Coordinates of C-alpha atoms and ligand atoms in Angstrom, one line a residue:
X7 CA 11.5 -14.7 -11.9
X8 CA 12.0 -12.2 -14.8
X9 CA 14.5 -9.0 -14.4
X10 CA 14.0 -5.8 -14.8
X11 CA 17.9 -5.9 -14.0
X12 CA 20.8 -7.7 -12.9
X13 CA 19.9 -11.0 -12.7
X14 CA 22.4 -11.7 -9.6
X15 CA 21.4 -10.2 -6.0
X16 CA 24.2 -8.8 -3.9
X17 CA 25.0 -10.5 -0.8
X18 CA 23.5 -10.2 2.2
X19 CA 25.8 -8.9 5.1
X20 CA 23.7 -6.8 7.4
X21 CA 23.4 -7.8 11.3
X22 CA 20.9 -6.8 13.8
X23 CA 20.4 -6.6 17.4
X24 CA 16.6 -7.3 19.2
X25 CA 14.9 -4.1 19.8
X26 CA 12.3 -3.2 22.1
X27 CA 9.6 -1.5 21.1
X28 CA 8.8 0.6 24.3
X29 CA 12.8 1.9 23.5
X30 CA 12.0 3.2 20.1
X31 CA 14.0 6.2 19.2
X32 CA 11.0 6.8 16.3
X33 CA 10.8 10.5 16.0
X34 CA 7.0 10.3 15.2
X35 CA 5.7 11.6 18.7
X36 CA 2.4 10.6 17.4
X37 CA 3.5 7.2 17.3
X38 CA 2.0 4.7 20.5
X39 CA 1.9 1.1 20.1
X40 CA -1.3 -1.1 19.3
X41 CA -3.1 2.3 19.8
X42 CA -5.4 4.3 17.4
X43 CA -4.2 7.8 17.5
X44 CA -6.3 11.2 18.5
X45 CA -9.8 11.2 17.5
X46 CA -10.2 13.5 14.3
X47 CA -12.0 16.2 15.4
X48 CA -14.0 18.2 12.6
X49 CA -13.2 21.7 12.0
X50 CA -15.7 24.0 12.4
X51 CA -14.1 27.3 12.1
X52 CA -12.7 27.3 8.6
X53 CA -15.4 27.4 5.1
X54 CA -15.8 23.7 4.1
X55 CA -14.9 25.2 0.6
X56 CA -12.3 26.7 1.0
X57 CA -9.7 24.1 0.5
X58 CA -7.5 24.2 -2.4
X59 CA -6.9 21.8 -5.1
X60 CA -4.1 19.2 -4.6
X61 CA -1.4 19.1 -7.3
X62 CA 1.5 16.2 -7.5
X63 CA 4.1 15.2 -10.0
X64 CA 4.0 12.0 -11.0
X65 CA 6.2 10.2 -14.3
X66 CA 7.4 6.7 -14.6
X67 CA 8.9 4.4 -17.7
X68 CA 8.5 1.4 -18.5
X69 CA 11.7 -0.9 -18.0
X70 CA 13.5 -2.5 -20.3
X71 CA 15.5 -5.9 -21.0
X72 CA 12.5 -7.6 -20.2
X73 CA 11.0 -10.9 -21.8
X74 CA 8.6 -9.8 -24.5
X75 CA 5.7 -11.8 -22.5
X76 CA 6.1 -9.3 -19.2
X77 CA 5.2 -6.4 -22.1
X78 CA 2.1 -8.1 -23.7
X79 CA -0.2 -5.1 -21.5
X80 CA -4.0 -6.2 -22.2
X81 CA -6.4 -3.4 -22.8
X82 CA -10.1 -3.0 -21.3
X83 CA -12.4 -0.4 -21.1
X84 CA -9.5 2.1 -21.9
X85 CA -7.3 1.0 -19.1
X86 CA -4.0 -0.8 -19.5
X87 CA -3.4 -4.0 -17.7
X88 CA -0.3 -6.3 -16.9
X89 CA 0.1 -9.5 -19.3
X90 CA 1.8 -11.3 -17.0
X91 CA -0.1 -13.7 -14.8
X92 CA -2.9 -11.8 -16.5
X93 CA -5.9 -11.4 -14.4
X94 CA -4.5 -12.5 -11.4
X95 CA -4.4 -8.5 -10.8
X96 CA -7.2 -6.8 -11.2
X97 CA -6.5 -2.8 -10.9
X98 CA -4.7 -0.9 -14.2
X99 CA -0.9 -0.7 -14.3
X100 CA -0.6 2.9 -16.7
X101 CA 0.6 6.2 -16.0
X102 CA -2.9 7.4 -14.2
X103 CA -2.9 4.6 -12.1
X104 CA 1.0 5.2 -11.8
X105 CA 0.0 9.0 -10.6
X106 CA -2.2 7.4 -8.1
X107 CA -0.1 5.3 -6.7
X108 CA 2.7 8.3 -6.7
X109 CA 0.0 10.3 -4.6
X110 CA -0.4 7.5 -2.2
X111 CA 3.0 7.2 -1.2
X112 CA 3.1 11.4 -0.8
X113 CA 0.2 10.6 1.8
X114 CA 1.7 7.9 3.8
X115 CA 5.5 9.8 4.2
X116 CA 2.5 12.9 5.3
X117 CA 1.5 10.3 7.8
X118 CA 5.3 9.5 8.6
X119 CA 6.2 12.6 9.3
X120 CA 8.4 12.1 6.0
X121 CA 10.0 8.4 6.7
X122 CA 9.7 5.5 4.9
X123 CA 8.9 2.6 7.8
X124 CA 7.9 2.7 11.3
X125 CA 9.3 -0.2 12.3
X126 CA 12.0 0.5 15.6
X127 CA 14.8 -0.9 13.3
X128 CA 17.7 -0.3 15.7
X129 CA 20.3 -0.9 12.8
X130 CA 20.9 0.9 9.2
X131 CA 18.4 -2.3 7.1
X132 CA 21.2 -3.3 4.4
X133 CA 19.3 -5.8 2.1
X134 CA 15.8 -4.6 1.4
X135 CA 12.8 -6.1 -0.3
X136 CA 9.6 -4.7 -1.4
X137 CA 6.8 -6.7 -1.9
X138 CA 4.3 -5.3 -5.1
X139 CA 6.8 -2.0 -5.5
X140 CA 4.4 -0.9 -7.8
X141 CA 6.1 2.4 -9.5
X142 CA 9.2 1.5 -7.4
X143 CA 8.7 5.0 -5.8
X144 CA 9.4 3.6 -2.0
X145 CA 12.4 1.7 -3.5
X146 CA 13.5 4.7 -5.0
X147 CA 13.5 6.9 -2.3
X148 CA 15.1 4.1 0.3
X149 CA 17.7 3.3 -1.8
X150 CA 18.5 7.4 -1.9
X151 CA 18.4 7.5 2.0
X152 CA 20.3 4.5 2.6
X153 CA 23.2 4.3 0.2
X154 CA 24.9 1.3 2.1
X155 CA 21.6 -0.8 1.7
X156 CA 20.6 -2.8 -1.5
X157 CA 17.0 -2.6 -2.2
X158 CA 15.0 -5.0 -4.6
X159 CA 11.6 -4.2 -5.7
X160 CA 9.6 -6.9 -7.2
X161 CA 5.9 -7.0 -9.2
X162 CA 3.7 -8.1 -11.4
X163 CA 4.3 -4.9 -13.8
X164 CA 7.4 -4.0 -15.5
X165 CA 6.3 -0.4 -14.6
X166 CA 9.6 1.1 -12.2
X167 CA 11.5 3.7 -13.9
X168 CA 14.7 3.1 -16.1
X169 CA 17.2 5.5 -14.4
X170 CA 17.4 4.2 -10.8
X171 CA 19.7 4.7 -7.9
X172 CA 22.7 1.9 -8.7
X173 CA 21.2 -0.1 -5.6
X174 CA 18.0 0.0 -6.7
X175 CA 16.8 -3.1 -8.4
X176 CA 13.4 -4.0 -9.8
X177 CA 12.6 -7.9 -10.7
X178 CA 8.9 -9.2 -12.3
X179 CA 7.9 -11.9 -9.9
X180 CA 4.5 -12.9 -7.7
X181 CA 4.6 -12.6 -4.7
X182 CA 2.5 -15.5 -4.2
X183 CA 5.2 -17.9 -6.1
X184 CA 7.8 -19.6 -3.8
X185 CA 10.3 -17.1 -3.5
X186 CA 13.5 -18.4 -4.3
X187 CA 16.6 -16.6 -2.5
X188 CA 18.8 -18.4 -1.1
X189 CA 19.9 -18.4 2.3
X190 CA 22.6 -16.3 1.6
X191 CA 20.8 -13.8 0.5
X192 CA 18.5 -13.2 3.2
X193 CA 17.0 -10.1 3.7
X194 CA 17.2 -7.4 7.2
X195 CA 13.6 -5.5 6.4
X196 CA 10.7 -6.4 4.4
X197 CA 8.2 -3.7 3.3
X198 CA 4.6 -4.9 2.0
X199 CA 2.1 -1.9 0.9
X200 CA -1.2 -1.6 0.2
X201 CA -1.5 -5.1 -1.3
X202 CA -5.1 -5.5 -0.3
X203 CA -6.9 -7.0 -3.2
X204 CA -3.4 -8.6 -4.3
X205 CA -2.8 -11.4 -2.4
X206 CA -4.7 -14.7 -2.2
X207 CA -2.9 -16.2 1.1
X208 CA -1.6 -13.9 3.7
X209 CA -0.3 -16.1 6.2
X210 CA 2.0 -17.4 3.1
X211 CA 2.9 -13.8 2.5
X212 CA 4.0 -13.8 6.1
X213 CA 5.6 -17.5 6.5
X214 CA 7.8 -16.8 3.3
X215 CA 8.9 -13.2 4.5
X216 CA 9.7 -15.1 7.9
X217 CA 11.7 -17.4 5.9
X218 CA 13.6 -15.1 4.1
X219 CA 14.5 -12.3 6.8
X220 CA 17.7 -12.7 8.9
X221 CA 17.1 -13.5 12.6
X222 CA 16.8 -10.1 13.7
X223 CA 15.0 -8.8 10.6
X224 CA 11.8 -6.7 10.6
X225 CA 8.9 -7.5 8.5
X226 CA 6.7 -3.8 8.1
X227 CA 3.2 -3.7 6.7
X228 CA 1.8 -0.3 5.7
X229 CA -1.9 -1.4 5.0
X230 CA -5.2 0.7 4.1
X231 CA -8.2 -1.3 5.6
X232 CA -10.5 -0.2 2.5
X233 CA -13.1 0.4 4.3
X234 CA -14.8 3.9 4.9
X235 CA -16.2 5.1 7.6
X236 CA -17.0 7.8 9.9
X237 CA -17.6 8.7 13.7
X238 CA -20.4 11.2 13.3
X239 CA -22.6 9.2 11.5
X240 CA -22.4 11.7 8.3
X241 CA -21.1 9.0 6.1
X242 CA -25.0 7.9 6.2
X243 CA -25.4 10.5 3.7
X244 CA -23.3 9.0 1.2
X245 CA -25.4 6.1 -0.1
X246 CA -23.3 5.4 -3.4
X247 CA -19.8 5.7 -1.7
X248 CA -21.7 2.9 1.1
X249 CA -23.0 0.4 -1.7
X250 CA -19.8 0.6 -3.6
X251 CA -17.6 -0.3 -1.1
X252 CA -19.8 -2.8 -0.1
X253 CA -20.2 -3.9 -3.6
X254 CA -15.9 -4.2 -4.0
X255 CA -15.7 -5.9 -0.6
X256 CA -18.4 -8.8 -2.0
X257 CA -16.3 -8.8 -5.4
X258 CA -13.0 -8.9 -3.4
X259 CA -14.8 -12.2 -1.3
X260 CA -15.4 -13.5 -4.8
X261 CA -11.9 -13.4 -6.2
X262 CA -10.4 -14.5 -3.5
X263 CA -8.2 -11.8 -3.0
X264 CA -9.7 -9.5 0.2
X265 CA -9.3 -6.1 0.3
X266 CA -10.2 -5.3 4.1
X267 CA -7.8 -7.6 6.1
X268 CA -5.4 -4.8 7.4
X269 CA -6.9 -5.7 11.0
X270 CA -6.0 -9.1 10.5
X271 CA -2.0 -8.3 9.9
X272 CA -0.8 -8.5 13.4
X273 CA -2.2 -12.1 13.9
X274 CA -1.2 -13.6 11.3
X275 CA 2.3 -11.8 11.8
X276 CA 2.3 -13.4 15.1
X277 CA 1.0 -16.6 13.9
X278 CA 4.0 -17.0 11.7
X279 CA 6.6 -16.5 14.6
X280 CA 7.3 -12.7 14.8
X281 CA 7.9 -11.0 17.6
X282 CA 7.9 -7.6 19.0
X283 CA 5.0 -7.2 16.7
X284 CA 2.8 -4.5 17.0
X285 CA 0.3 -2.2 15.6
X286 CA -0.5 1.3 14.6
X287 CA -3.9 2.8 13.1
X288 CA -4.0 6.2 11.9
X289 CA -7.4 7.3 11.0
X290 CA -7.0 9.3 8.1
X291 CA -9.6 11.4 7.1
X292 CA -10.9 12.1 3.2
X293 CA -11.3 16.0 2.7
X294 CA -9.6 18.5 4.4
X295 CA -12.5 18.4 7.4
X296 CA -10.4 17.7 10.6
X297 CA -9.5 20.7 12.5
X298 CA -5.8 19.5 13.2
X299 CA -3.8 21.2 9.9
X300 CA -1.5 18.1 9.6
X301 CA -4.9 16.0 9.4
X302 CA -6.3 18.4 7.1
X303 CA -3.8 18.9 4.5
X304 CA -3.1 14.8 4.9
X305 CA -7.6 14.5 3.9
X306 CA -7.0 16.8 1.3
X307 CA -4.7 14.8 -0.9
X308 CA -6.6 11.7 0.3
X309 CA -9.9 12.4 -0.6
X310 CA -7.8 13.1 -4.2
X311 CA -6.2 9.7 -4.2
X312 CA -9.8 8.2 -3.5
X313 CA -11.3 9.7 -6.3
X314 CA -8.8 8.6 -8.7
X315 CA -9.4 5.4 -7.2
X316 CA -13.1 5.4 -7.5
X317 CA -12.5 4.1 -11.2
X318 CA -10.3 1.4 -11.1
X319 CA -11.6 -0.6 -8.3
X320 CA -15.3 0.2 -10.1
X321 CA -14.0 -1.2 -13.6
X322 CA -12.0 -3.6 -12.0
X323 CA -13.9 -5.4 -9.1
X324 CA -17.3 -4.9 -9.7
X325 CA -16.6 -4.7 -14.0
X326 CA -14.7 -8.0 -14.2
X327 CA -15.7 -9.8 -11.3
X328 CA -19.7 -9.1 -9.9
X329 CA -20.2 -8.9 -14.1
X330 CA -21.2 -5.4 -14.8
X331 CA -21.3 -3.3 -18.0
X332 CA -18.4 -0.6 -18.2
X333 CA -21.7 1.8 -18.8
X334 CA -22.9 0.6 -15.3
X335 CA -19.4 0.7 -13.9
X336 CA -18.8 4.4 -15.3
X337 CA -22.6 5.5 -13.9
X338 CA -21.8 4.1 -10.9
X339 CA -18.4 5.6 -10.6
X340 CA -19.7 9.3 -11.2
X341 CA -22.1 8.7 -8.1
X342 CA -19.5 7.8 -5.7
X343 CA -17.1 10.4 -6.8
X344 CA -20.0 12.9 -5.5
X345 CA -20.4 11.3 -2.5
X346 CA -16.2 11.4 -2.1
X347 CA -16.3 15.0 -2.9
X348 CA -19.0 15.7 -0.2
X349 CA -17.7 18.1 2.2
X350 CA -20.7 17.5 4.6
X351 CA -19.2 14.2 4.7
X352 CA -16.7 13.5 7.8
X353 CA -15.3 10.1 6.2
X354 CA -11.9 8.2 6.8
X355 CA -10.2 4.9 6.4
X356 CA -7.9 3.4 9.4
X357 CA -4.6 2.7 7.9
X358 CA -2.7 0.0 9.7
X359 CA 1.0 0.1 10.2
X360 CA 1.8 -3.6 11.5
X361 CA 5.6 -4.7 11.8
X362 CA 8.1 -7.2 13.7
X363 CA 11.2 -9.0 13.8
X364 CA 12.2 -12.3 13.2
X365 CA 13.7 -13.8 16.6
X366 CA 17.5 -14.0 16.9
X367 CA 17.6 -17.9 17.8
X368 CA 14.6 -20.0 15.2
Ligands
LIG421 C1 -1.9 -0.8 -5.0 S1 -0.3 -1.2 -5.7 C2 0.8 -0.8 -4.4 C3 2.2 -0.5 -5.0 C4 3.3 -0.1 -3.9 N1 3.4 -1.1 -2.9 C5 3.0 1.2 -3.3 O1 2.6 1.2 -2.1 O2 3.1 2.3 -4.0 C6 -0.3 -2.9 -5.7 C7 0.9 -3.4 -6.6 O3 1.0 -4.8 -6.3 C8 1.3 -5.5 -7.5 N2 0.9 -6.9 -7.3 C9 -0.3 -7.4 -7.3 N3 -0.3 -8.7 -7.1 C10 1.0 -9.1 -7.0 C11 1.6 -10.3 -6.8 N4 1.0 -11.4 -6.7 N5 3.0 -10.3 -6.8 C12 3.7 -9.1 -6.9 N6 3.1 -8.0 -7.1 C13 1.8 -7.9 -7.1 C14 0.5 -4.8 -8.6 O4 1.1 -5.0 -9.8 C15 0.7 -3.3 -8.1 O5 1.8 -2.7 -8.6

């Protein structure tokens, strides 16, 4: 494992009691267990063009004190890439895909009604990981909540800011590596998001987070299916948007690393010895087309964050994997951008929110 700082993690010293998730004080009142909430209902009342554009603030830095190797970025098709375990990632790691990723987590704290976990966590989590922090921004913004707690953040890409909150700390490691804490320093909540396309064994993920939580501990999952689709059969009109994603699905198979498992989170969470596990899907639209404003502003800077993704997943899955041109890739990527942009369109993808603790006695 390489540092991005300290080298030696803190203790752990948190403890927890069993909660039940039927006695959640969650302030969401949206939130229900293993249920999809309300149907999105299209708005029919307002112009379809008369939402505004979205605008968001994004900056990171590259850290420093790192091993010369962790810096080697490759280069491709005018995208930067991380040089360590090169290839084994296949999505850009600069500051547009930073901004992206920065936009993402605006959308799911929109979706949390402007927390950082769902999980019923009856107890103030005091040793934190994050799995793929990516910019670091969740980290961040935990460690600001929750001064007492000590959060790590660890990912392929040295790309987490310099100035960080003193118990915010970012290491270089893969995930899929044997994680190598020791029991001491066993963790009280684990926080995996949007690794889709990431992660070549999940129930690993799961048995080594099991393995690493205190009894009592709550593994949370915060997981875009990838997969868009609509109730009103409108998506039919967007041909491009339908082959691409089928395209990245089949170049997703091919690498070995899926991109649309979220449904597949709660079993394999069970099937490593959680309990109290459960499930949320929010069906979150892409455009500002649901009559509900929360939904609306929420499909707004979503169907923003799907256009910036449109590129990277293009030049990435079907680029280096299915073999195509970047001139096929870029062609391609214009077309599903339209479609993405179509406000006829009543799209969305079902984000999954999957979490549970580790028993007391194991
Ligand atoms: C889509 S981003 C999500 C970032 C962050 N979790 C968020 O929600 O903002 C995926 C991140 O996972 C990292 N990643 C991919 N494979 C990984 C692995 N095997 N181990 C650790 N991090 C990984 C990537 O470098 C990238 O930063």
């Amino acid at each position: 494992m390489a540092t991005a700082g300290p080298t030696s993690h803190p203790s752990a010293s948190a403890s927890s009691t069993p909660p039940s998730p039927n006695t959640t004080t969650n302030a969401n009142t949206e939130l229900t267990y293993d249920a999809t909430v309300a149907e999105l209902v299209p708005d029919t009342a307002t112009p379809s063009d008369s939402d505004a554009d979205s605008a968001f603030d994004g900056t990171s830095a590259a850290s420093t004190s790192l091993a010369s190797s962790i810096l080697n970025y490759e280069y491709s098709n005018g995208r930067r890439y991380q040089g360590y375990r090169s290839g084994q990632y296949l999505l850009p790691n600069d500051e547009v895909e930073q901004d992206r990723l920065d936009l993402l987590h605006h959308i799911f704290l929109l979706l949390l009604d402007g927390k950082l976990y769902d999980a019923p966590i009856p107890y103030t989590p005091k040793r934190v990981l994050d799995i793929g922090t990516g910019t670091g921004i969740w980290a961040i913004d935990f460690a600001d909540e929750y001064p007492g707690a000590e959060i790590l953040g660890t990912d392929l890409s040295p790309i987490q800011p310099t100035w960080v909150p003193p118990n915010a700390k970012f290491y270089i490691d893969d995930a899929e590596s044997e994680w190598v804490y020791g029991e001491s320093e066993a963790f009280d909540f684990i926080h995996v998001r949007c690794l889709s396309g990431s992660i070549n064994d999940w129930d690993r993920l799961c048995a080594q987070a099991y393995t690493h939580l205190q009894p009592g501990g709550w593994l949370e999952f915060q997981e875009p299916e990838a997969w868009v689709i609509s109730d009103d059969d409108t998506l039919k009109k967007a041909e491009n948007l339908c082959r691409w994603q089928q395209l990245v699905n089949d170049a997703a198979s091919q690498f070995k690393k899926e991109i649309r498992l979220a449904d597949s989170l709660k079993q394999r969470m069970l099937k490593a010895g959680f309990v109290d596990v459960y499930e949320r899907v929010v069906k979150v639209p892409i455009g500002p087309w649901p009559k509900d404003p929360k939904m609306k502003e929420i499909g707004r800077y979503q169907r923003e964050h799907m256009a910036m993704g449109i590129e990277p997943y293009t030049l990435g899955f079907i680029g280096k994997v299915l073999g195509w041109s970047e001139q096929e890739c870029r062609v391609l990527t214009a077309k599903v951008i339209n479609d993405v942009r179509d406000k006829s369109v009543h799209s969305y993808i079902r984000f999954f929110f999957v979490c549970g603790r580790k028993p007391q006695a194991s």
